Tab-separated table of C-alpha atoms in Angstrom:
chain	number	residue	atom	x	y	z
A	1	ALA	CA	26.571	52.240	17.339
A	2	GLN	CA	30.139	52.067	16.163
A	3	SER	CA	31.594	48.596	15.627
A	4	VAL	CA	35.259	47.757	15.198
A	5	SER	CA	36.388	44.477	13.656
A	6	GLN	CA	39.834	42.996	13.947
A	7	HIS	CA	40.386	40.247	11.432
A	8	ASN	CA	42.637	37.926	13.358
A	9	HIS	CA	42.255	36.631	16.884
A	10	HIS	CA	45.750	35.161	17.181
A	11	VAL	CA	48.780	35.546	14.940
A	12	ILE	CA	51.979	33.543	15.344
A	13	LEU	CA	55.140	34.713	13.589
A	14	SER	CA	58.834	34.101	13.572
A	15	GLU	CA	61.275	36.921	14.283
A	16	ALA	CA	62.045	39.094	11.248
A	17	ALA	CA	58.729	38.207	9.604
A	18	SER	CA	56.425	41.001	8.502
A	19	LEU	CA	53.244	41.732	10.419
A	20	GLU	CA	49.953	43.136	9.223
A	21	LEU	CA	46.867	43.342	11.426
A	22	GLY	CA	43.562	44.296	9.893
A	23	CYS	CA	41.016	46.674	11.408
A	24	ASN	CA	37.694	47.804	9.956
A	25	TYR	CA	35.061	50.071	11.461
A	26	SER	CA	31.478	50.856	10.672
A	27	TYR	CA	31.043	54.613	11.250
A	28	GLY	CA	30.718	56.698	8.093
A	29	GLY	CA	31.505	60.092	9.582
A	30	THR	CA	34.695	61.701	10.820
A	31	VAL	CA	36.723	59.398	13.016
A	32	ASN	CA	39.943	59.396	14.939
A	33	LEU	CA	41.813	56.097	14.816
A	34	PHE	CA	44.162	54.422	17.254
A	35	TRP	CA	46.156	51.305	17.802
A	36	TYR	CA	46.858	50.362	21.413
A	37	VAL	CA	49.217	47.636	22.578
A	38	GLN	CA	49.270	45.645	25.778
A	39	TYR	CA	52.533	43.844	26.527
A	40	PRO	CA	52.387	40.901	28.948
A	41	GLY	CA	51.831	42.177	32.476
A	42	GLN	CA	51.601	45.809	31.403
A	43	HIS	CA	48.783	48.250	30.853
A	44	LEU	CA	47.331	49.424	27.573
A	45	GLN	CA	49.498	52.011	25.858
A	46	LEU	CA	49.158	54.000	22.681
A	47	LEU	CA	51.077	52.675	19.682
A	48	LEU	CA	49.966	55.221	17.105
A	49	LYS	CA	47.081	57.488	16.152
A	50	TYR	CA	45.479	59.122	13.142
A	51	PHE	CA	43.514	62.346	13.343
A	52	SER	CA	43.896	63.911	9.888
A	53	GLY	CA	46.403	64.540	7.094
A	54	ASP	CA	48.772	61.918	5.735
A	55	PRO	CA	46.899	58.606	5.897
A	56	LEU	CA	50.129	56.732	6.551
A	57	VAL	CA	51.080	57.255	10.175
A	58	LYS	CA	54.150	56.104	12.014
A	59	GLY	CA	54.190	55.093	15.637
A	60	ILE	CA	56.602	53.825	18.193
A	61	LYS	CA	58.862	50.777	17.793
A	62	GLY	CA	58.762	50.756	14.000
A	63	PHE	CA	55.011	50.320	13.646
A	64	GLU	CA	52.961	52.129	11.020
A	65	ALA	CA	49.320	52.152	10.013
A	66	GLU	CA	47.447	53.179	6.911
A	67	PHE	CA	44.018	54.792	6.938
A	68	ILE	CA	41.960	53.934	3.848
A	69	LYS	CA	38.759	55.942	4.135
A	70	SER	CA	36.978	54.208	1.245
A	71	LYS	CA	37.503	50.844	2.896
A	72	PHE	CA	36.818	52.014	6.474
A	73	SER	CA	40.121	50.408	7.382
A	74	PHE	CA	43.122	51.217	9.551
A	75	ASN	CA	45.598	48.358	9.212
A	76	LEU	CA	48.701	48.064	11.349
A	77	ARG	CA	52.033	46.963	9.882
A	78	LYS	CA	55.585	46.265	10.901
A	79	PRO	CA	58.160	45.119	8.317
A	80	SER	CA	60.231	42.977	10.674
A	81	VAL	CA	58.974	41.853	14.076
A	82	GLN	CA	61.024	41.100	17.149
A	83	TRP	CA	60.370	38.739	20.015
A	84	SER	CA	59.572	41.798	22.162
A	85	ASP	CA	56.577	42.590	19.931
A	86	THR	CA	54.708	39.717	21.532
A	87	ALA	CA	51.610	41.435	22.879
A	88	GLU	CA	47.914	42.020	22.391
A	89	TYR	CA	47.006	44.713	19.880
A	90	PHE	CA	43.761	46.661	19.928
A	91	CYS	CA	42.339	48.863	17.222
A	92	ALA	CA	40.138	51.691	18.518
A	93	VAL	CA	37.930	54.209	16.780
A	94	LYS	CA	36.644	57.472	18.208
A	95	ASP	CA	33.542	58.964	16.652
A	96	ASP	CA	31.597	61.982	17.943
A	97	TYR	CA	30.753	60.248	21.165
A	98	LYS	CA	33.184	57.700	22.426
A	99	LEU	CA	36.120	55.387	21.847
A	100	SER	CA	35.183	51.875	20.682
A	101	PHE	CA	37.641	49.000	20.704
A	102	GLY	CA	38.012	45.901	18.604
A	103	ALA	CA	38.284	42.516	20.294
A	104	GLY	CA	42.064	42.512	20.000
A	105	THR	CA	44.657	40.376	18.232
A	106	THR	CA	47.187	38.375	20.196
A	107	VAL	CA	50.549	38.379	18.444
A	108	THR	CA	53.104	35.755	19.415
A	109	VAL	CA	56.597	36.142	17.980
A	110	ARG	CA	58.793	33.054	18.120
A	111	ALA	CA	62.503	33.606	18.606
B	1	GLU	CA	54.690	62.178	35.120
B	2	ALA	CA	52.840	59.614	37.199
B	3	GLY	CA	50.383	57.438	35.333
B	4	VAL	CA	46.824	56.450	36.122
B	5	ALA	CA	46.661	54.604	39.421
B	6	GLN	CA	44.137	51.921	40.254
B	7	SER	CA	43.481	49.743	43.264
B	8	PRO	CA	43.101	47.007	44.120
B	9	ARG	CA	44.870	45.130	41.328
B	10	TYR	CA	42.998	41.905	42.003
B	11	LYS	CA	39.757	41.093	43.773
B	12	ILE	CA	37.896	37.844	44.298
B	13	ILE	CA	34.353	37.965	45.663
B	14	GLU	CA	31.309	35.744	45.787
B	15	LYS	CA	28.215	36.533	43.784
B	16	ARG	CA	25.802	38.909	45.463
B	17	GLN	CA	28.638	40.592	47.364
B	18	SER	CA	29.613	44.185	46.727
B	19	VAL	CA	32.957	45.547	45.547
B	20	ALA	CA	34.514	48.942	44.912
B	21	PHE	CA	37.382	50.021	42.708
B	22	TRP	CA	39.382	53.212	42.982
B	23	CYS	CA	41.089	55.281	40.302
B	24	ASN	CA	43.354	58.309	40.447
B	25	PRO	CA	43.883	59.883	37.020
B	26	ILE	CA	46.919	61.697	35.727
B	27	SER	CA	47.202	65.067	37.425
B	28	GLY	CA	45.318	67.754	35.552
B	29	HIS	CA	43.353	65.388	33.334
B	30	ALA	CA	39.764	66.575	33.190
B	31	THR	CA	38.191	63.485	31.682
B	32	LEU	CA	38.018	60.101	33.381
B	33	TYR	CA	36.704	56.860	31.943
B	34	TRP	CA	35.806	53.456	33.349
B	35	TYR	CA	35.931	50.480	31.005
B	36	GLN	CA	35.000	46.831	31.426
B	37	GLN	CA	37.138	44.301	29.585
B	38	ILE	CA	35.788	40.766	29.524
B	39	LEU	CA	38.248	38.033	28.599
B	40	GLY	CA	38.645	37.799	24.825
B	41	GLN	CA	37.009	41.159	24.168
B	42	GLY	CA	38.126	44.742	23.841
B	43	PRO	CA	37.446	47.322	26.543
B	44	LYS	CA	33.864	48.583	26.678
B	45	LEU	CA	33.105	52.043	28.026
B	46	LEU	CA	30.970	52.017	31.155
B	47	ILE	CA	31.027	55.682	32.140
B	48	GLN	CA	32.792	58.905	31.225
B	49	PHE	CA	33.235	61.903	33.524
B	50	GLN	CA	34.186	65.436	32.557
B	51	ASN	CA	35.464	66.943	35.802
B	52	ASN	CA	32.842	65.675	38.257
B	53	GLY	CA	29.938	65.541	35.810
B	54	VAL	CA	28.789	62.448	33.910
B	55	VAL	CA	29.126	62.774	30.123
B	56	ASP	CA	28.109	59.260	29.094
B	57	ASP	CA	26.807	56.389	31.209
B	58	SER	CA	24.652	54.758	28.559
B	59	GLN	CA	26.352	51.370	28.930
B	60	LEU	CA	26.516	51.328	32.721
B	61	PRO	CA	24.175	48.691	34.231
B	62	LYS	CA	22.664	51.149	36.651
B	63	ASP	CA	20.715	48.564	38.603
B	64	ARG	CA	23.982	47.276	40.057
B	65	PHE	CA	26.826	49.571	38.999
B	66	SER	CA	27.458	53.065	40.283
B	67	ALA	CA	30.328	55.489	39.922
B	68	GLU	CA	31.245	58.835	41.294
B	69	ARG	CA	33.985	61.377	40.851
B	70	LEU	CA	33.792	63.738	43.748
B	71	LYS	CA	35.830	66.943	43.450
B	72	GLY	CA	36.682	66.095	39.847
B	73	VAL	CA	39.806	64.109	40.662
B	74	ASP	CA	39.742	60.473	41.749
B	75	SER	CA	36.838	58.155	41.167
B	76	THR	CA	35.245	55.005	42.523
B	77	LEU	CA	33.262	52.363	40.676
B	78	LYS	CA	30.999	50.108	42.715
B	79	ILE	CA	29.172	46.911	41.927
B	80	GLN	CA	26.358	45.823	44.226
B	81	PRO	CA	25.375	43.007	44.068
B	82	ALA	CA	27.932	41.307	41.846
B	83	LYS	CA	27.008	38.631	39.325
B	84	LEU	CA	29.171	35.939	37.771
B	85	GLU	CA	29.147	37.795	34.438
B	86	ASP	CA	30.811	40.800	36.091
B	87	SER	CA	34.113	38.892	36.122
B	88	ALA	CA	36.369	41.095	34.030
B	89	VAL	CA	39.197	43.601	34.155
B	90	TYR	CA	38.019	47.085	35.064
B	91	LEU	CA	40.149	49.743	33.445
B	92	CYS	CA	40.352	53.390	34.311
B	93	ALA	CA	41.633	55.909	31.798
B	94	SER	CA	42.052	59.660	31.702
B	95	SER	CA	42.601	62.310	29.079
B	96	PRO	CA	43.507	65.994	29.153
B	97	ARG	CA	41.043	68.750	28.378
B	98	GLY	CA	40.752	70.415	25.007
B	99	GLY	CA	42.001	69.985	21.465
B	100	THR	CA	43.131	66.784	19.851
B	101	SER	CA	45.128	65.875	22.944
B	102	SER	CA	41.793	65.207	24.619
B	103	TYR	CA	41.219	62.347	22.187
B	104	GLU	CA	44.142	60.353	23.542
B	105	GLN	CA	43.422	58.232	26.597
B	106	TYR	CA	45.948	57.009	29.125
B	107	PHE	CA	45.124	53.742	30.826
B	108	GLY	CA	45.781	52.408	34.282
B	109	PRO	CA	46.853	48.822	35.049
B	110	GLY	CA	43.290	47.671	35.706
B	111	THR	CA	41.585	45.699	38.461
B	112	ARG	CA	40.953	42.035	37.729
B	113	LEU	CA	37.661	41.004	39.331
B	114	THR	CA	36.697	37.372	39.740
B	115	VAL	CA	33.173	36.609	40.907
B	116	THR	CA	32.652	33.051	42.163
């Protein structure tokens, strides 16, 4: 079965700091990769996705992620965070069968 | 476009009681999913429907959980009898049919279940 690992459980940053959240998965075949975000009191929403092509993908709100196939990784980055980026971030991987989620990383941005 | 609707938003029951959750997917979305999200974990797929047929229910505890999607639109998830470990947020998601757009899932607000 597919497993998805997110490296950090909780990250605390100051505004304008850079953010990088790690995500690794176990499946060796073709995958589709996603980052979802859940803002306080809101439902899960898609931040960005990778299906094929350029391994550097850009999403909403200035986020980007890089797919490194050899490392089975799909790390999320943002050069300069804002207080409004405080949220829980989930990496998800779709193989041939289903979408599997990591445990999530809570990001707290201090003003 | 209206999003995925779920009700109730919160439910508190005692163990051994039964409970049901309702989901209405985005109009026209053929695929519907139910996930269980336990505190501190990511969502875990319980069951996936394609129209009104079950595609994957391998992680559904069938001795106590059941789900149906009559007429291929809205769906209900039932737990009977509930256990303490069923305390979680139950998420419903839907996705359109066909192509890479079918890979993207749209989530509802979830139902937070507390079993005491």
